[in-house]
Each structure stands twice: as structure tokens, then as C-alpha cells.
């Protein structure tokens, strides 16, 4: 088939336009930075400037409200682990900075939490979100570590407990593995920080595995009564046991033949008198 000069020109023009469009697309893709850590930090900074800056300050150093008293603590050494713990458990943001943070539904989506965590992590050299491996974790060793380092505040059953100044160690029954590990490494609130020198990576996985066991243990002894410990359980057993014993005594007393004998004796005395 023979092409006319006009058709030749159209074909050449189409080829040139196609190649040009391809070159432009390649250049645009090359000039556009790949979405990654920088974009995540930038998104986190936007969220931070809206929801966190009033307490933690524009630079993350906190807001001085009363001669050195900070409305919110500095985040420059908090790191990713602290931010993840507070945001994923809904403990932040707070309506009042003086309130104790308590678990509730997270205020941010998972994507926004990742962005805020990345931004807070970029403010300093705080602890990173730890990696844990629960496959093959030593449950018994985790129990030993938990009872030694965690049970004094969180109780042996993980039900939480009272601390000083009106504070309380939280219940760990709803905590997820990464939240547990992040709390261990960051030490939120009154909780001490357990670095790798105190609890190494393997031991951290053991502790997390044991806390997960506490969330659904095999209660072979009967009704767990909230797993609040031997003293409350003993009191409940004493209260119901003694109550049942007293009721049994009363029931036996009402069925005793002694009152009937007395009544029969009185009726006989009346008969003799008549």
C-alpha cells in the first residue's frame, strides 16, 4: 500500500506526538518524589499542627503555662513507640491536659496514626516501635518477667492497680501486642522505661506472649471473678459460703421438732387444768 504525502505527514506527526508524550510522562515521574517517609512525616506534621500543637508546642517542646509548668510534655525524646502507644489506644489527644489518659476509641485512622508516629519520631532520638516475634516465644519465661517487673503495678492477672497521686496502672486485658511492646520500651506515664539492657528483644516477645495469655487464660479452677487476686476471691468465697451456712442453720432451726414438743406440752398442761 502506498502512502500519500499527506498521510505520511500525519503518521510522522502522530509518532512525534506519541514519543513527546512518553518523554513528558517519564520526566514528570522522574521529577515527582516517590511517596515514602518524607511524605508520611509531612502528613504527620499537618495533623500535629491541628490536634497536638496546643499542648505540645509547635516544635514539640511543650507549652509553658505557669512558670515552667508544661501543659503537655516535650515530645523530643518520646519517639515512635510513645506516640504509637498513646494514639493507638486512644489515650491521646486529651480534652484536658491534667486528666489521666485512659483507653478509648482512637481519634485517628490507622493511616493518620502512622503519619503522626513518623512525625513525632522525627523530632528526636526516642525509642522506635519495637519488632516482636511471638512465634516460639517462651510463655513460662514471660510469666517470670511479668511477675517480677509488671505485676507490682498491673497485678498478677493484668487487671491494673492503684498508684500514688490518684493515678492507676491500666488494665492490660485489651492491649494489643505492639501496644504492649511499645509501652515496655517507652514507659508511658508512671511506668518505668525497660530498655534492651533490662529486657532484651527475645524477653520482650516472651512478656508480650504472656500478657496475651492473661487475656484469655484457661480458668480451670471455676469462675475467675475478674481475676482480681486471692484476697477479693477469698472474701467472695467467705461471704457466699458463710451466707449459705447461716441460711442452712436457719432452715434447720425452722424444721426442728423442739418447738412442736413445747407446743404439745403446753396443750397437755391446759388439758390437765381443765
Coordinates of C-alpha atoms in Angstrom, one line a residue:
X1 CA 0.0 0.0 0.0
X2 CA 1.4 3.4 -1.0
X3 CA 1.1 6.3 1.4
X4 CA 0.3 9.8 0.1
X5 CA 2.4 12.7 1.2
X6 CA -0.4 13.9 3.4
X7 CA -0.8 10.6 5.0
X8 CA 2.9 10.3 5.5
X9 CA 2.9 13.7 7.3
X10 CA 0.1 12.6 9.6
X11 CA 1.8 9.4 10.5
X12 CA 5.1 11.2 11.3
X13 CA 3.2 13.8 13.3
X14 CA 1.4 11.0 15.3
X15 CA 4.7 9.3 16.0
X16 CA 6.3 12.5 17.1
X17 CA 3.4 13.4 19.4
X18 CA 3.4 9.9 20.9
X19 CA 7.1 10.0 21.6
X20 CA 6.9 13.5 23.0
X21 CA 4.0 12.5 25.3
X22 CA 6.0 9.5 26.5
X23 CA 9.1 11.7 27.2
X24 CA 6.9 14.1 29.2
X25 CA 5.4 11.4 31.3
X26 CA 8.8 9.9 32.1
X27 CA 10.2 13.3 33.0
X28 CA 7.2 14.0 35.3
X29 CA 7.5 10.7 37.0
X30 CA 11.3 11.2 37.5
X31 CA 10.8 14.8 38.8
X32 CA 8.0 13.7 41.2
X33 CA 9.5 12.4 44.5
X34 CA 8.4 8.9 45.5
X35 CA 5.9 8.7 48.3
X36 CA 7.7 7.5 51.4
X37 CA 9.0 8.6 54.8
X38 CA 9.2 12.3 53.8
X39 CA 5.5 12.3 52.7
X40 CA 4.5 10.5 55.9
X41 CA 6.3 13.0 58.1
X42 CA 4.8 15.9 56.2
X43 CA 1.3 14.5 56.6
X44 CA 2.0 13.9 60.3
X45 CA 3.2 17.5 60.7
X46 CA -0.1 18.7 59.3
X47 CA -2.1 16.6 61.7
X48 CA 0.1 17.6 64.6
X49 CA -0.4 21.3 63.9
X50 CA -4.1 20.8 64.2
X51 CA -4.6 18.3 67.0
X52 CA -1.4 18.4 69.2
X53 CA 0.3 21.8 69.0
X54 CA -1.9 23.5 71.6
X55 CA -0.4 21.3 74.4
X56 CA 2.9 20.1 72.9
X57 CA 4.0 23.3 71.2
X58 CA 5.0 24.0 67.6
X59 CA 8.4 22.4 68.0
X60 CA 7.2 19.5 70.2
X61 CA 8.9 21.0 73.3
X62 CA 5.6 21.5 75.3
X63 CA 3.7 24.7 76.2
X64 CA 4.7 26.6 79.2
X65 CA 1.6 27.7 81.1
X66 CA 2.8 28.6 84.6
X67 CA 6.4 29.4 85.1
X68 CA 7.9 26.2 84.0
X69 CA 4.8 24.0 84.2
X70 CA 4.1 22.4 80.9
X71 CA 0.6 21.9 79.6
X72 CA 1.9 18.9 77.6
X73 CA 5.2 17.2 78.0
X74 CA 8.0 17.5 75.4
X75 CA 7.9 15.0 72.6
X76 CA 11.5 15.4 71.5
X77 CA 12.6 12.2 73.3
X78 CA 9.3 10.4 73.1
X79 CA 10.0 8.6 69.8
X80 CA 7.7 6.4 67.7
X81 CA 7.0 3.9 70.5
X82 CA 5.4 6.5 72.8
X83 CA 3.4 8.1 70.0
X84 CA 2.1 4.8 68.8
X85 CA 1.1 3.7 72.3
X86 CA -0.9 6.8 73.1
X87 CA -2.5 7.3 69.7
X88 CA -3.4 3.6 69.0
X89 CA -5.0 3.2 72.4
X90 CA -7.0 6.5 72.1
X91 CA -5.2 8.0 75.1
X92 CA -4.3 11.0 73.0
X93 CA -5.4 13.6 72.3
X94 CA -6.8 14.6 75.7
X95 CA -9.7 17.1 76.3
X96 CA -7.9 18.3 79.4
X97 CA -4.2 18.1 79.8
X98 CA -4.4 17.3 83.6
X99 CA -6.6 14.2 83.1
X100 CA -5.1 10.8 83.3
X101 CA -5.0 9.3 79.8
X102 CA -7.4 6.3 79.6
X103 CA -8.0 3.8 76.8
X104 CA -10.8 4.7 74.4
X105 CA -11.6 4.6 70.7
X106 CA -8.7 6.1 68.7
X107 CA -9.4 9.5 67.4
X108 CA -7.3 9.0 64.2
X109 CA -7.4 6.4 61.5
X110 CA -4.6 3.9 61.1
X111 CA -3.0 5.9 58.3
X112 CA -3.1 9.1 60.3
X113 CA -1.6 7.4 63.3
X114 CA 1.3 6.1 61.2
X115 CA 1.8 9.7 59.9
X116 CA 1.8 11.2 63.4
X117 CA 4.1 8.5 64.7
X118 CA 6.5 9.2 61.9
X119 CA 6.5 12.9 62.7
X120 CA 6.9 12.5 66.4
X121 CA 9.7 10.1 65.7
X122 CA 11.4 12.7 63.6
X123 CA 11.6 15.2 66.5
X124 CA 14.4 13.4 68.3
X125 CA 16.0 10.1 69.0
X126 CA 13.3 8.4 71.1
X127 CA 12.6 4.7 71.1
X128 CA 11.4 3.2 67.8
X129 CA 8.4 0.9 67.6
X130 CA 9.9 -2.5 68.6
X131 CA 9.6 -5.6 66.5
X132 CA 8.4 -8.7 68.3
X133 CA 8.3 -12.4 67.3
X134 CA 5.6 -14.3 69.1
X135 CA 6.2 -17.5 67.2
X136 CA 8.2 -19.7 69.6
X137 CA 8.1 -17.2 72.5
X138 CA 8.8 -18.7 75.9
X139 CA 5.5 -18.3 77.8
X140 CA 6.9 -19.5 81.2
X141 CA 9.8 -17.1 81.0
X142 CA 7.4 -14.3 80.1
X143 CA 5.4 -15.1 83.2
X144 CA 8.5 -14.9 85.3
X145 CA 9.5 -11.5 83.9
X146 CA 5.9 -10.2 84.1
X147 CA 5.5 -11.1 87.8
X148 CA 8.9 -9.6 88.6
X149 CA 8.6 -6.3 86.7
X150 CA 4.9 -5.7 85.8
X151 CA 2.7 -7.4 88.4
X152 CA 3.6 -5.0 91.3
X153 CA 1.6 -2.3 89.4
X154 CA -0.6 -4.2 86.9
X155 CA -1.4 -7.1 89.3
X156 CA -0.6 -10.7 88.7
X157 CA -3.7 -11.1 86.5
X158 CA -3.0 -7.9 84.5
X159 CA -6.2 -6.2 85.9
X160 CA -4.4 -3.0 86.8
X161 CA -4.0 -1.4 90.2
X162 CA -3.9 1.9 92.1
X163 CA -0.8 4.1 92.2
X164 CA 0.0 7.3 94.0
X165 CA -1.5 10.8 93.4
X166 CA -4.8 9.4 92.2
X167 CA -3.2 7.6 89.3
X168 CA -3.7 3.9 88.3
X169 CA -1.8 1.3 86.3
X170 CA -4.1 0.4 83.4
X171 CA -5.7 -3.0 82.8
X172 CA -3.8 -4.9 80.1
X173 CA -6.7 -7.1 79.0
X174 CA -7.4 -5.1 75.8
X175 CA -3.8 -4.3 74.9
X176 CA -2.5 -5.5 71.5
X177 CA 1.0 -6.9 71.1
X178 CA 2.6 -3.8 69.6
X179 CA 1.0 -1.6 72.2
X180 CA 2.4 -3.8 75.0
X181 CA 5.9 -3.8 73.5
X182 CA 5.8 0.0 72.8
X183 CA 4.7 0.6 76.4
X184 CA 7.6 -1.5 77.7
X185 CA 10.1 0.4 75.6
X186 CA 8.7 3.9 76.1
X187 CA 7.4 3.8 79.7
X188 CA 4.2 5.9 79.4
X189 CA 3.0 7.9 82.4
X190 CA 4.4 6.5 85.7
X191 CA 5.6 3.3 84.1
X192 CA 9.4 2.9 84.0
X193 CA 11.3 2.5 80.7
X194 CA 12.6 -1.0 80.1
X195 CA 15.4 -0.7 77.6
X196 CA 17.1 -3.6 75.9
X197 CA 19.6 -3.8 78.9
X198 CA 16.7 -4.7 81.2
X199 CA 14.5 -6.7 78.8
X200 CA 16.1 -7.8 75.6
X201 CA 14.3 -8.4 72.3
X202 CA 13.7 -12.1 73.0
X203 CA 12.5 -11.4 76.5
X204 CA 10.2 -8.7 75.2
X205 CA 8.5 -11.2 73.0
X206 CA 8.1 -13.5 75.9
X207 CA 6.5 -10.8 78.1
X208 CA 4.1 -9.9 75.3
X209 CA 3.2 -13.6 74.8
X210 CA 2.4 -13.9 78.5
X211 CA 0.2 -10.8 78.5
X212 CA -1.7 -12.3 75.6
X213 CA -2.1 -15.5 77.7
X214 CA -3.5 -13.4 80.6
X215 CA -6.2 -12.0 78.3
X216 CA -7.8 -15.4 77.8
X217 CA -6.3 -17.9 80.3
X218 CA -7.6 -21.4 81.0
X219 CA -9.6 -20.9 84.1
X220 CA -9.7 -24.5 85.4
X221 CA -10.5 -23.5 88.9
X222 CA -14.0 -22.3 88.2
X223 CA -15.4 -18.8 88.0
X224 CA -12.5 -16.4 87.8
X225 CA -14.4 -13.5 89.4
X226 CA -12.5 -10.9 87.3
X227 CA -9.1 -12.4 88.2
X228 CA -8.6 -9.7 90.9
X229 CA -6.4 -11.8 93.1
X230 CA -6.7 -14.2 96.1
X231 CA -7.9 -11.6 98.7
X232 CA -11.1 -10.5 96.8
X233 CA -11.7 -14.0 95.7
X234 CA -11.3 -15.3 99.3
X235 CA -13.7 -12.6 100.5
X236 CA -16.3 -13.6 97.9
X237 CA -15.9 -17.2 98.9
X238 CA -16.2 -16.4 102.6
X239 CA -19.2 -14.1 102.1
X240 CA -21.2 -16.5 100.0
X241 CA -20.0 -19.6 101.9
X242 CA -20.9 -18.1 105.3
X243 CA -24.1 -16.7 104.0
X244 CA -25.1 -20.1 102.7
X245 CA -24.1 -21.7 106.0
X246 CA -26.2 -19.2 108.0
X247 CA -29.2 -19.8 105.8
X248 CA -28.8 -23.6 106.3
X249 CA -28.7 -23.2 110.0
X250 CA -31.9 -21.0 109.9
X251 CA -33.6 -23.6 107.7
X252 CA -32.6 -26.4 110.0
X253 CA -33.9 -24.4 113.0
X254 CA -37.3 -23.8 111.5
X255 CA -37.6 -27.6 110.9
X256 CA -36.5 -28.6 114.4
X257 CA -39.1 -30.7 116.4
X258 CA -38.3 -28.8 119.6
X259 CA -40.9 -26.1 119.1
X260 CA -43.6 -28.7 118.4
X261 CA -42.8 -30.6 121.7
X262 CA -43.1 -27.3 123.6
X263 CA -46.4 -26.6 121.9
X264 CA -47.6 -30.2 122.7
X265 CA -46.5 -29.8 126.4
X266 CA -48.4 -26.5 126.7
X267 CA -51.5 -28.1 125.2
X268 CA -51.3 -31.0 127.7
X269 CA -51.0 -28.7 130.6
X270 CA -54.1 -26.8 129.5
X271 CA -55.9 -30.2 129.3
X272 CA -54.9 -31.2 132.8
X273 CA -56.0 -27.9 134.3
X274 CA -59.5 -28.3 132.7

